[in-house]
Structures are given as structure tokens and as C-alpha cells.
Amino acid sequence: MSRLRNLSKLIIKINKRGGLKMGNFIDKTFTVIADILLKILPASKQEKQAFSYYRAGMAAQSRGRYAEALENYYEALQVEEDPYDRSYTLYNIGLIYGNNGKYSQALEFYHQALALNSNLPQALNNIGVIYHSQALRAQTYNDDEYFELSKELFDKAAEYWRQALKLAPDNYPGARNWLKVTGRLEEIN
């Protein structure tokens, strides 16, 4: 695995833990380190370009500039060839769509990310969250058809949360609790 990919993984891990917030020391430090490593690591021009777009997308996303983040992520997808790295770009695009209430698009990008990298419990969790919220919404309608739909959506949420918990057993306590309360937890083991 290339050094550039390892740097990308490190930045992704820090981002997932909430360490990349604009204006703070950690973000500035990693921006400087990433710039230096991009210059000195042996990587192709294409790899460096893809990483630069990805990093610019992450920075824009952390500032809430979603249109700019999407532009950079789509540019990264145009040049990135590595499936693992592409999966995180697709995942981040899904995050943006999900955070903006575009759930169908979010699901599409989460599934694309999972097709390239099945070890993304955060994508599985987010899919579960979307199905769960849609099930709750369906329950607000006083109609048998919507009641059946909500049951199907809750079952889908449970399916994805169980998969996420298999990959990351110590994460997602809310999902674990919901599975336990609804009698769906035993299927994890």
C-alpha cells in the first residue's frame, strides 16, 4: 500500500473522530503535513492530484461548503483509480447528500462505497439511520399501507445496523440498544 494511501487513511481516521475542525490546531497541522508529504512521497501525479481534490473536499465539507466539497469529490473520482480510496470519496458524497435530506442519493453513494469496500461500518450505520428515520416518518400516517411500509423499513434498518455492529461491535450504542429493545439483537451473533 502506498505511503500516500496511508496518509489518506490517517486523515480519514482523524476526520471520523471529529479531529478536523477548521480553525483548530489539528486541522492546520495536518494541512501542513499533508502538503509536505504530497511533495516528498513517491506517488504518481494522478495519485497526488486525486488526494489533493479529496483533501480539498474534506476541508470544504468541514466548513459546511457542501457544493464546493462535492465539486472536489467528483474531481477526485475522475482521477482516483484505487477502489479503497474511491470508497471513502463516495462515502463522503453520501454524507453530504444525507445531511442535506437527499436520502435516495445518499443511499446510492453509500451502496457504491460499500461495493468497493465492504469494511465501512459507518456507511452501513448511516444506511440504517436513513431507513429508521423513514420508518418513523411512515408511522405518522394513519394508514395500513404506511404501517406495513414502516415495518419493512424498520427491518431494513435492523439489517444494516446488525452488519455495522458485526464490523464495529463497540460502536453505535443507539443502534445496538434499538436492536435489543425491538428483539432484533440476537441475530448479530
mmCIF file with all atom_site columns, C-alpha atoms in Angstrom:
data_model
loop_
_atom_site.group_PDB
_atom_site.id
_atom_site.type_symbol
_atom_site.label_atom_id
_atom_site.label_alt_id
_atom_site.label_comp_id
_atom_site.label_asym_id
_atom_site.label_entity_id
_atom_site.label_seq_id
_atom_site.pdbx_PDB_ins_code
_atom_site.Cartn_x
_atom_site.Cartn_y
_atom_site.Cartn_z
_atom_site.occupancy
_atom_site.B_iso_or_equiv
_atom_site.pdbx_formal_charge
_atom_site.auth_seq_id
_atom_site.auth_comp_id
_atom_site.auth_asym_id
_atom_site.auth_atom_id
_atom_site.pdbx_PDB_model_num
ATOM 1   C CA . MET A 1 1   ? 0.000   0.000   0.000   1.00 0.00 ? 1   MET A CA 1
ATOM 2   C CA . SER A 1 2   ? 1.427   3.366   -0.925  1.00 0.00 ? 2   SER A CA 1
ATOM 3   C CA . ARG A 1 3   ? 2.526   5.953   1.627   1.00 0.00 ? 3   ARG A CA 1
ATOM 4   C CA . LEU A 1 4   ? 0.049   8.396   0.142   1.00 0.00 ? 4   LEU A CA 1
ATOM 5   C CA . ARG A 1 5   ? -2.775  5.936   0.784   1.00 0.00 ? 5   ARG A CA 1
ATOM 6   C CA . ASN A 1 6   ? -1.562  5.515   4.386   1.00 0.00 ? 6   ASN A CA 1
ATOM 7   C CA . LEU A 1 7   ? -1.644  9.283   4.841   1.00 0.00 ? 7   LEU A CA 1
ATOM 8   C CA . SER A 1 8   ? -5.137  9.324   3.396   1.00 0.00 ? 8   SER A CA 1
ATOM 9   C CA . LYS A 1 9   ? -6.236  6.633   5.874   1.00 0.00 ? 9   LYS A CA 1
ATOM 10  C CA . LEU A 1 10  ? -4.759  8.572   8.787   1.00 0.00 ? 10  LEU A CA 1
ATOM 11  C CA . ILE A 1 11  ? -6.537  11.770  7.807   1.00 0.00 ? 11  ILE A CA 1
ATOM 12  C CA . ILE A 1 12  ? -9.785  9.848   7.310   1.00 0.00 ? 12  ILE A CA 1
ATOM 13  C CA . LYS A 1 13  ? -9.487  8.303   10.795  1.00 0.00 ? 13  LYS A CA 1
ATOM 14  C CA . ILE A 1 14  ? -8.904  11.704  12.359  1.00 0.00 ? 14  ILE A CA 1
ATOM 15  C CA . ASN A 1 15  ? -11.811 13.153  10.380  1.00 0.00 ? 15  ASN A CA 1
ATOM 16  C CA . LYS A 1 16  ? -14.128 10.347  11.586  1.00 0.00 ? 16  LYS A CA 1
ATOM 17  C CA . ARG A 1 17  ? -13.158 11.084  15.184  1.00 0.00 ? 17  ARG A CA 1
ATOM 18  C CA . GLY A 1 18  ? -14.032 14.743  14.732  1.00 0.00 ? 18  GLY A CA 1
ATOM 19  C CA . GLY A 1 19  ? -10.431 15.930  14.718  1.00 0.00 ? 19  GLY A CA 1
ATOM 20  C CA . LEU A 1 20  ? -10.643 18.062  11.583  1.00 0.00 ? 20  LEU A CA 1
ATOM 21  C CA . LYS A 1 21  ? -12.381 21.256  12.556  1.00 0.00 ? 21  LYS A CA 1
ATOM 22  C CA . MET A 1 22  ? -11.488 24.416  10.710  1.00 0.00 ? 22  MET A CA 1
ATOM 23  C CA . GLY A 1 23  ? -9.512  26.895  12.704  1.00 0.00 ? 23  GLY A CA 1
ATOM 24  C CA . ASN A 1 24  ? -8.109  24.445  15.198  1.00 0.00 ? 24  ASN A CA 1
ATOM 25  C CA . PHE A 1 25  ? -4.527  23.349  15.635  1.00 0.00 ? 25  PHE A CA 1
ATOM 26  C CA . ILE A 1 26  ? -5.049  19.759  14.475  1.00 0.00 ? 26  ILE A CA 1
ATOM 27  C CA . ASP A 1 27  ? -6.545  20.815  11.152  1.00 0.00 ? 27  ASP A CA 1
ATOM 28  C CA . LYS A 1 28  ? -3.777  23.305  10.448  1.00 0.00 ? 28  LYS A CA 1
ATOM 29  C CA . THR A 1 29  ? -1.097  20.806  11.435  1.00 0.00 ? 29  THR A CA 1
ATOM 30  C CA . PHE A 1 30  ? -2.461  18.102  9.165   1.00 0.00 ? 30  PHE A CA 1
ATOM 31  C CA . THR A 1 31  ? -2.870  20.521  6.304   1.00 0.00 ? 31  THR A CA 1
ATOM 32  C CA . VAL A 1 32  ? 0.814   21.417  6.587   1.00 0.00 ? 32  VAL A CA 1
ATOM 33  C CA . ILE A 1 33  ? 1.880   17.779  6.976   1.00 0.00 ? 33  ILE A CA 1
ATOM 34  C CA . ALA A 1 34  ? -0.276  16.690  4.041   1.00 0.00 ? 34  ALA A CA 1
ATOM 35  C CA . ASP A 1 35  ? 1.216   19.419  1.852   1.00 0.00 ? 35  ASP A CA 1
ATOM 36  C CA . ILE A 1 36  ? 4.765   18.369  2.753   1.00 0.00 ? 36  ILE A CA 1
ATOM 37  C CA . LEU A 1 37  ? 4.082   14.669  2.259   1.00 0.00 ? 37  LEU A CA 1
ATOM 38  C CA . LEU A 1 38  ? 2.405   15.281  -1.077  1.00 0.00 ? 38  LEU A CA 1
ATOM 39  C CA . LYS A 1 39  ? 5.616   16.904  -2.245  1.00 0.00 ? 39  LYS A CA 1
ATOM 40  C CA . ILE A 1 40  ? 8.075   14.314  -0.949  1.00 0.00 ? 40  ILE A CA 1
ATOM 41  C CA . LEU A 1 41  ? 6.297   10.942  -1.171  1.00 0.00 ? 41  LEU A CA 1
ATOM 42  C CA . PRO A 1 42  ? 6.826   8.809   -4.220  1.00 0.00 ? 42  PRO A CA 1
ATOM 43  C CA . ALA A 1 43  ? 3.406   8.882   -5.827  1.00 0.00 ? 43  ALA A CA 1
ATOM 44  C CA . SER A 1 44  ? 2.219   9.435   -9.339  1.00 0.00 ? 44  SER A CA 1
ATOM 45  C CA . LYS A 1 45  ? 0.975   12.833  -10.406 1.00 0.00 ? 45  LYS A CA 1
ATOM 46  C CA . GLN A 1 46  ? -2.501  11.316  -10.738 1.00 0.00 ? 46  GLN A CA 1
ATOM 47  C CA . GLU A 1 47  ? -2.424  9.937   -7.153  1.00 0.00 ? 47  GLU A CA 1
ATOM 48  C CA . LYS A 1 48  ? -1.316  13.289  -5.807  1.00 0.00 ? 48  LYS A CA 1
ATOM 49  C CA . GLN A 1 49  ? -3.991  15.102  -7.787  1.00 0.00 ? 49  GLN A CA 1
ATOM 50  C CA . ALA A 1 50  ? -6.726  12.752  -6.540  1.00 0.00 ? 50  ALA A CA 1
ATOM 51  C CA . PHE A 1 51  ? -5.544  13.178  -2.959  1.00 0.00 ? 51  PHE A CA 1
ATOM 52  C CA . SER A 1 52  ? -5.445  16.969  -3.336  1.00 0.00 ? 52  SER A CA 1
ATOM 53  C CA . TYR A 1 53  ? -9.055  17.007  -4.562  1.00 0.00 ? 53  TYR A CA 1
ATOM 54  C CA . TYR A 1 54  ? -10.093 14.663  -1.754  1.00 0.00 ? 54  TYR A CA 1
ATOM 55  C CA . ARG A 1 55  ? -8.380  16.799  0.879   1.00 0.00 ? 55  ARG A CA 1
ATOM 56  C CA . ALA A 1 56  ? -9.927  19.983  -0.551  1.00 0.00 ? 56  ALA A CA 1
ATOM 57  C CA . GLY A 1 57  ? -13.315 18.260  -0.424  1.00 0.00 ? 57  GLY A CA 1
ATOM 58  C CA . MET A 1 58  ? -12.810 17.328  3.221   1.00 0.00 ? 58  MET A CA 1
ATOM 59  C CA . ALA A 1 59  ? -11.802 20.883  4.098   1.00 0.00 ? 59  ALA A CA 1
ATOM 60  C CA . ALA A 1 60  ? -14.813 22.377  2.310   1.00 0.00 ? 60  ALA A CA 1
ATOM 61  C CA . GLN A 1 61  ? -17.129 19.815  3.890   1.00 0.00 ? 61  GLN A CA 1
ATOM 62  C CA . SER A 1 62  ? -15.842 20.618  7.384   1.00 0.00 ? 62  SER A CA 1
ATOM 63  C CA . ARG A 1 63  ? -16.647 24.300  6.753   1.00 0.00 ? 63  ARG A CA 1
ATOM 64  C CA . GLY A 1 64  ? -20.166 23.459  5.571   1.00 0.00 ? 64  GLY A CA 1
ATOM 65  C CA . ARG A 1 65  ? -19.397 24.403  1.959   1.00 0.00 ? 65  ARG A CA 1
ATOM 66  C CA . TYR A 1 66  ? -21.116 21.370  0.507   1.00 0.00 ? 66  TYR A CA 1
ATOM 67  C CA . ALA A 1 67  ? -21.304 22.444  -3.138  1.00 0.00 ? 67  ALA A CA 1
ATOM 68  C CA . GLU A 1 68  ? -17.546 23.069  -3.134  1.00 0.00 ? 68  GLU A CA 1
ATOM 69  C CA . ALA A 1 69  ? -16.919 19.773  -1.349  1.00 0.00 ? 69  ALA A CA 1
ATOM 70  C CA . LEU A 1 70  ? -18.990 17.881  -3.919  1.00 0.00 ? 70  LEU A CA 1
ATOM 71  C CA . GLU A 1 71  ? -17.104 19.517  -6.783  1.00 0.00 ? 71  GLU A CA 1
ATOM 72  C CA . ASN A 1 72  ? -13.799 18.400  -5.288  1.00 0.00 ? 72  ASN A CA 1
ATOM 73  C CA . TYR A 1 73  ? -15.027 14.888  -4.521  1.00 0.00 ? 73  TYR A CA 1
ATOM 74  C CA . TYR A 1 74  ? -16.348 14.462  -8.064  1.00 0.00 ? 74  TYR A CA 1
ATOM 75  C CA . GLU A 1 75  ? -12.996 15.686  -9.426  1.00 0.00 ? 75  GLU A CA 1
ATOM 76  C CA . ALA A 1 76  ? -11.217 13.186  -7.169  1.00 0.00 ? 76  ALA A CA 1
ATOM 77  C CA . LEU A 1 77  ? -13.386 10.385  -8.558  1.00 0.00 ? 77  LEU A CA 1
ATOM 78  C CA . GLN A 1 78  ? -12.382 11.369  -12.095 1.00 0.00 ? 78  GLN A CA 1
ATOM 79  C CA . VAL A 1 79  ? -8.695  10.718  -11.392 1.00 0.00 ? 79  VAL A CA 1
ATOM 80  C CA . GLU A 1 80  ? -8.663  8.247   -8.490  1.00 0.00 ? 80  GLU A CA 1
ATOM 81  C CA . GLU A 1 81  ? -8.171  4.645   -9.565  1.00 0.00 ? 81  GLU A CA 1
ATOM 82  C CA . ASP A 1 82  ? -7.728  2.901   -6.216  1.00 0.00 ? 82  ASP A CA 1
ATOM 83  C CA . PRO A 1 83  ? -11.037 1.272   -5.147  1.00 0.00 ? 83  PRO A CA 1
ATOM 84  C CA . TYR A 1 84  ? -10.305 1.718   -1.430  1.00 0.00 ? 84  TYR A CA 1
ATOM 85  C CA . ASP A 1 85  ? -9.673  5.444   -1.797  1.00 0.00 ? 85  ASP A CA 1
ATOM 86  C CA . ARG A 1 86  ? -12.676 5.820   -4.118  1.00 0.00 ? 86  ARG A CA 1
ATOM 87  C CA . SER A 1 87  ? -14.883 4.190   -1.460  1.00 0.00 ? 87  SER A CA 1
ATOM 88  C CA . TYR A 1 88  ? -14.139 6.951   1.054   1.00 0.00 ? 88  TYR A CA 1
ATOM 89  C CA . THR A 1 89  ? -14.795 9.638   -1.529  1.00 0.00 ? 89  THR A CA 1
ATOM 90  C CA . LEU A 1 90  ? -18.138 8.025   -2.369  1.00 0.00 ? 90  LEU A CA 1
ATOM 91  C CA . TYR A 1 91  ? -18.921 7.703   1.346   1.00 0.00 ? 91  TYR A CA 1
ATOM 92  C CA . ASN A 1 92  ? -18.271 11.415  1.902   1.00 0.00 ? 92  ASN A CA 1
ATOM 93  C CA . ILE A 1 93  ? -20.526 12.310  -1.029  1.00 0.00 ? 93  ILE A CA 1
ATOM 94  C CA . GLY A 1 94  ? -23.215 10.167  0.613   1.00 0.00 ? 94  GLY A CA 1
ATOM 95  C CA . LEU A 1 95  ? -22.700 12.057  3.877   1.00 0.00 ? 95  LEU A CA 1
ATOM 96  C CA . ILE A 1 96  ? -23.284 15.378  2.174   1.00 0.00 ? 96  ILE A CA 1
ATOM 97  C CA . TYR A 1 97  ? -26.459 14.209  0.458   1.00 0.00 ? 97  TYR A CA 1
ATOM 98  C CA . GLY A 1 98  ? -27.739 12.633  3.669   1.00 0.00 ? 98  GLY A CA 1
ATOM 99  C CA . ASN A 1 99  ? -27.027 15.755  5.707   1.00 0.00 ? 99  ASN A CA 1
ATOM 100 C CA . ASN A 1 100 ? -28.986 17.767  3.158   1.00 0.00 ? 100 ASN A CA 1
ATOM 101 C CA . GLY A 1 101 ? -32.026 15.473  3.272   1.00 0.00 ? 101 GLY A CA 1
ATOM 102 C CA . LYS A 1 102 ? -31.394 13.864  -0.119  1.00 0.00 ? 102 LYS A CA 1
ATOM 103 C CA . TYR A 1 103 ? -31.723 10.333  1.216   1.00 0.00 ? 103 TYR A CA 1
ATOM 104 C CA . SER A 1 104 ? -32.111 8.476   -2.076  1.00 0.00 ? 104 SER A CA 1
ATOM 105 C CA . GLN A 1 105 ? -28.877 9.988   -3.368  1.00 0.00 ? 105 GLN A CA 1
ATOM 106 C CA . ALA A 1 106 ? -27.149 9.321   -0.045  1.00 0.00 ? 106 ALA A CA 1
ATOM 107 C CA . LEU A 1 107 ? -28.174 5.667   -0.182  1.00 0.00 ? 107 LEU A CA 1
ATOM 108 C CA . GLU A 1 108 ? -26.916 5.399   -3.746  1.00 0.00 ? 108 GLU A CA 1
ATOM 109 C CA . PHE A 1 109 ? -23.454 6.675   -2.810  1.00 0.00 ? 109 PHE A CA 1
ATOM 110 C CA . TYR A 1 110 ? -23.245 4.610   0.390   1.00 0.00 ? 110 TYR A CA 1
ATOM 111 C CA . HIS A 1 111 ? -24.008 1.479   -1.631  1.00 0.00 ? 111 HIS A CA 1
ATOM 112 C CA . GLN A 1 112 ? -21.403 2.412   -4.245  1.00 0.00 ? 112 GLN A CA 1
ATOM 113 C CA . ALA A 1 113 ? -18.853 2.895   -1.459  1.00 0.00 ? 113 ALA A CA 1
ATOM 114 C CA . LEU A 1 114 ? -19.739 -0.493  0.057   1.00 0.00 ? 114 LEU A CA 1
ATOM 115 C CA . ALA A 1 115 ? -19.423 -2.179  -3.339  1.00 0.00 ? 115 ALA A CA 1
ATOM 116 C CA . LEU A 1 116 ? -15.776 -1.064  -3.399  1.00 0.00 ? 116 LEU A CA 1
ATOM 117 C CA . ASN A 1 117 ? -15.040 -1.519  0.309   1.00 0.00 ? 117 ASN A CA 1
ATOM 118 C CA . SER A 1 118 ? -17.286 -3.767  2.376   1.00 0.00 ? 118 SER A CA 1
ATOM 119 C CA . ASN A 1 119 ? -15.467 -2.736  5.564   1.00 0.00 ? 119 ASN A CA 1
ATOM 120 C CA . LEU A 1 120 ? -17.266 0.596   6.036   1.00 0.00 ? 120 LEU A CA 1
ATOM 121 C CA . PRO A 1 121 ? -19.396 0.203   9.165   1.00 0.00 ? 121 PRO A CA 1
ATOM 122 C CA . GLN A 1 122 ? -20.101 3.933   9.139   1.00 0.00 ? 122 GLN A CA 1
ATOM 123 C CA . ALA A 1 123 ? -21.810 3.618   5.739   1.00 0.00 ? 123 ALA A CA 1
ATOM 124 C CA . LEU A 1 124 ? -23.837 0.648   6.994   1.00 0.00 ? 124 LEU A CA 1
ATOM 125 C CA . ASN A 1 125 ? -24.819 2.620   10.086  1.00 0.00 ? 125 ASN A CA 1
ATOM 126 C CA . ASN A 1 126 ? -25.869 5.642   8.046   1.00 0.00 ? 126 ASN A CA 1
ATOM 127 C CA . ILE A 1 127 ? -27.994 3.463   5.761   1.00 0.00 ? 127 ILE A CA 1
ATOM 128 C CA . GLY A 1 128 ? -29.661 2.069   8.895   1.00 0.00 ? 128 GLY A CA 1
ATOM 129 C CA . VAL A 1 129 ? -30.265 5.585   10.200  1.00 0.00 ? 129 VAL A CA 1
ATOM 130 C CA . ILE A 1 130 ? -31.929 6.618   6.929   1.00 0.00 ? 130 ILE A CA 1
ATOM 131 C CA . TYR A 1 131 ? -34.228 3.571   6.873   1.00 0.00 ? 131 TYR A CA 1
ATOM 132 C CA . HIS A 1 132 ? -35.087 4.044   10.554  1.00 0.00 ? 132 HIS A CA 1
ATOM 133 C CA . SER A 1 133 ? -35.964 7.713   10.122  1.00 0.00 ? 133 SER A CA 1
ATOM 134 C CA . GLN A 1 134 ? -38.076 6.937   7.070   1.00 0.00 ? 134 GLN A CA 1
ATOM 135 C CA . ALA A 1 135 ? -39.883 4.199   9.041   1.00 0.00 ? 135 ALA A CA 1
ATOM 136 C CA . LEU A 1 136 ? -40.657 6.664   11.824  1.00 0.00 ? 136 LEU A CA 1
ATOM 137 C CA . ARG A 1 137 ? -41.961 9.110   9.264   1.00 0.00 ? 137 ARG A CA 1
ATOM 138 C CA . ALA A 1 138 ? -44.161 6.450   7.651   1.00 0.00 ? 138 ALA A CA 1
ATOM 139 C CA . GLN A 1 139 ? -45.650 5.676   11.068  1.00 0.00 ? 139 GLN A CA 1
ATOM 140 C CA . THR A 1 140 ? -47.013 9.219   11.335  1.00 0.00 ? 140 THR A CA 1
ATOM 141 C CA . TYR A 1 141 ? -49.539 8.460   8.594   1.00 0.00 ? 141 TYR A CA 1
ATOM 142 C CA . ASN A 1 142 ? -52.665 6.791   9.874   1.00 0.00 ? 142 ASN A CA 1
ATOM 143 C CA . ASP A 1 143 ? -52.932 4.233   7.105   1.00 0.00 ? 143 ASP A CA 1
ATOM 144 C CA . ASP A 1 144 ? -52.398 0.440   6.980   1.00 0.00 ? 144 ASP A CA 1
ATOM 145 C CA . GLU A 1 145 ? -50.264 0.744   3.855   1.00 0.00 ? 145 GLU A CA 1
ATOM 146 C CA . TYR A 1 146 ? -47.851 3.108   5.615   1.00 0.00 ? 146 TYR A CA 1
ATOM 147 C CA . PHE A 1 147 ? -47.835 0.888   8.691   1.00 0.00 ? 147 PHE A CA 1
ATOM 148 C CA . GLU A 1 148 ? -46.647 -2.043  6.559   1.00 0.00 ? 148 GLU A CA 1
ATOM 149 C CA . LEU A 1 149 ? -44.088 0.176   4.868   1.00 0.00 ? 149 LEU A CA 1
ATOM 150 C CA . SER A 1 150 ? -42.747 1.273   8.268   1.00 0.00 ? 150 SER A CA 1
ATOM 151 C CA . LYS A 1 151 ? -42.327 -2.383  9.314   1.00 0.00 ? 151 LYS A CA 1
ATOM 152 C CA . GLU A 1 152 ? -40.327 -3.094  6.141   1.00 0.00 ? 152 GLU A CA 1
ATOM 153 C CA . LEU A 1 153 ? -38.161 -0.023  6.677   1.00 0.00 ? 153 LEU A CA 1
ATOM 154 C CA . PHE A 1 154 ? -37.506 -0.936  10.331  1.00 0.00 ? 154 PHE A CA 1
ATOM 155 C CA . ASP A 1 155 ? -36.452 -4.419  9.179   1.00 0.00 ? 155 ASP A CA 1
ATOM 156 C CA . LYS A 1 156 ? -34.047 -2.874  6.659   1.00 0.00 ? 156 LYS A CA 1
ATOM 157 C CA . ALA A 1 157 ? -32.622 -0.564  9.336   1.00 0.00 ? 157 ALA A CA 1
ATOM 158 C CA . ALA A 1 158 ? -32.078 -3.582  11.588  1.00 0.00 ? 158 ALA A CA 1
ATOM 159 C CA . GLU A 1 159 ? -30.339 -5.492  8.797   1.00 0.00 ? 159 GLU A CA 1
ATOM 160 C CA . TYR A 1 160 ? -27.826 -2.692  8.162   1.00 0.00 ? 160 TYR A CA 1
ATOM 161 C CA . TRP A 1 161 ? -27.258 -1.951  11.844  1.00 0.00 ? 161 TRP A CA 1
ATOM 162 C CA . ARG A 1 162 ? -26.502 -5.622  12.522  1.00 0.00 ? 162 ARG A CA 1
ATOM 163 C CA . GLN A 1 163 ? -23.925 -5.569  9.709   1.00 0.00 ? 163 GLN A CA 1
ATOM 164 C CA . ALA A 1 164 ? -22.378 -2.373  11.085  1.00 0.00 ? 164 ALA A CA 1
ATOM 165 C CA . LEU A 1 165 ? -22.179 -3.861  14.576  1.00 0.00 ? 165 LEU A CA 1
ATOM 166 C CA . LYS A 1 166 ? -20.536 -7.028  13.236  1.00 0.00 ? 166 LYS A CA 1
ATOM 167 C CA . LEU A 1 167 ? -17.756 -4.871  11.805  1.00 0.00 ? 167 LEU A CA 1
ATOM 168 C CA . ALA A 1 168 ? -17.553 -2.428  14.730  1.00 0.00 ? 168 ALA A CA 1
ATOM 169 C CA . PRO A 1 169 ? -19.022 -4.100  17.843  1.00 0.00 ? 169 PRO A CA 1
ATOM 170 C CA . ASP A 1 170 ? -18.110 -1.241  20.183  1.00 0.00 ? 170 ASP A CA 1
ATOM 171 C CA . ASN A 1 171 ? -19.679 1.463   18.028  1.00 0.00 ? 171 ASN A CA 1
ATOM 172 C CA . TYR A 1 172 ? -23.269 2.594   17.504  1.00 0.00 ? 172 TYR A CA 1
ATOM 173 C CA . PRO A 1 173 ? -24.724 2.121   21.004  1.00 0.00 ? 173 PRO A CA 1
ATOM 174 C CA . GLY A 1 174 ? -28.016 3.695   19.914  1.00 0.00 ? 174 GLY A CA 1
ATOM 175 C CA . ALA A 1 175 ? -28.433 1.138   17.149  1.00 0.00 ? 175 ALA A CA 1
ATOM 176 C CA . ARG A 1 176 ? -27.460 -1.704  19.498  1.00 0.00 ? 176 ARG A CA 1
ATOM 177 C CA . ASN A 1 177 ? -29.983 -0.519  22.080  1.00 0.00 ? 177 ASN A CA 1
ATOM 178 C CA . TRP A 1 178 ? -32.754 -0.226  19.467  1.00 0.00 ? 178 TRP A CA 1
ATOM 179 C CA . LEU A 1 179 ? -31.990 -3.726  18.179  1.00 0.00 ? 179 LEU A CA 1
ATOM 180 C CA . LYS A 1 180 ? -32.094 -5.061  21.737  1.00 0.00 ? 180 LYS A CA 1
ATOM 181 C CA . VAL A 1 181 ? -35.349 -3.286  22.640  1.00 0.00 ? 181 VAL A CA 1
ATOM 182 C CA . THR A 1 182 ? -37.048 -4.479  19.444  1.00 0.00 ? 182 THR A CA 1
ATOM 183 C CA . GLY A 1 183 ? -35.821 -8.063  19.825  1.00 0.00 ? 183 GLY A CA 1
ATOM 184 C CA . ARG A 1 184 ? -33.503 -7.959  16.827  1.00 0.00 ? 184 ARG A CA 1
ATOM 185 C CA . LEU A 1 185 ? -30.122 -8.044  18.586  1.00 0.00 ? 185 LEU A CA 1
ATOM 186 C CA . GLU A 1 186 ? -29.719 -11.818 18.899  1.00 0.00 ? 186 GLU A CA 1
ATOM 187 C CA . GLU A 1 187 ? -29.241 -12.124 15.137  1.00 0.00 ? 187 GLU A CA 1
ATOM 188 C CA . ILE A 1 188 ? -25.847 -10.374 15.341  1.00 0.00 ? 188 ILE A CA 1
ATOM 189 C CA . ASN A 1 189 ? -24.062 -13.291 16.970  1.00 0.00 ? 189 ASN A CA 1
#
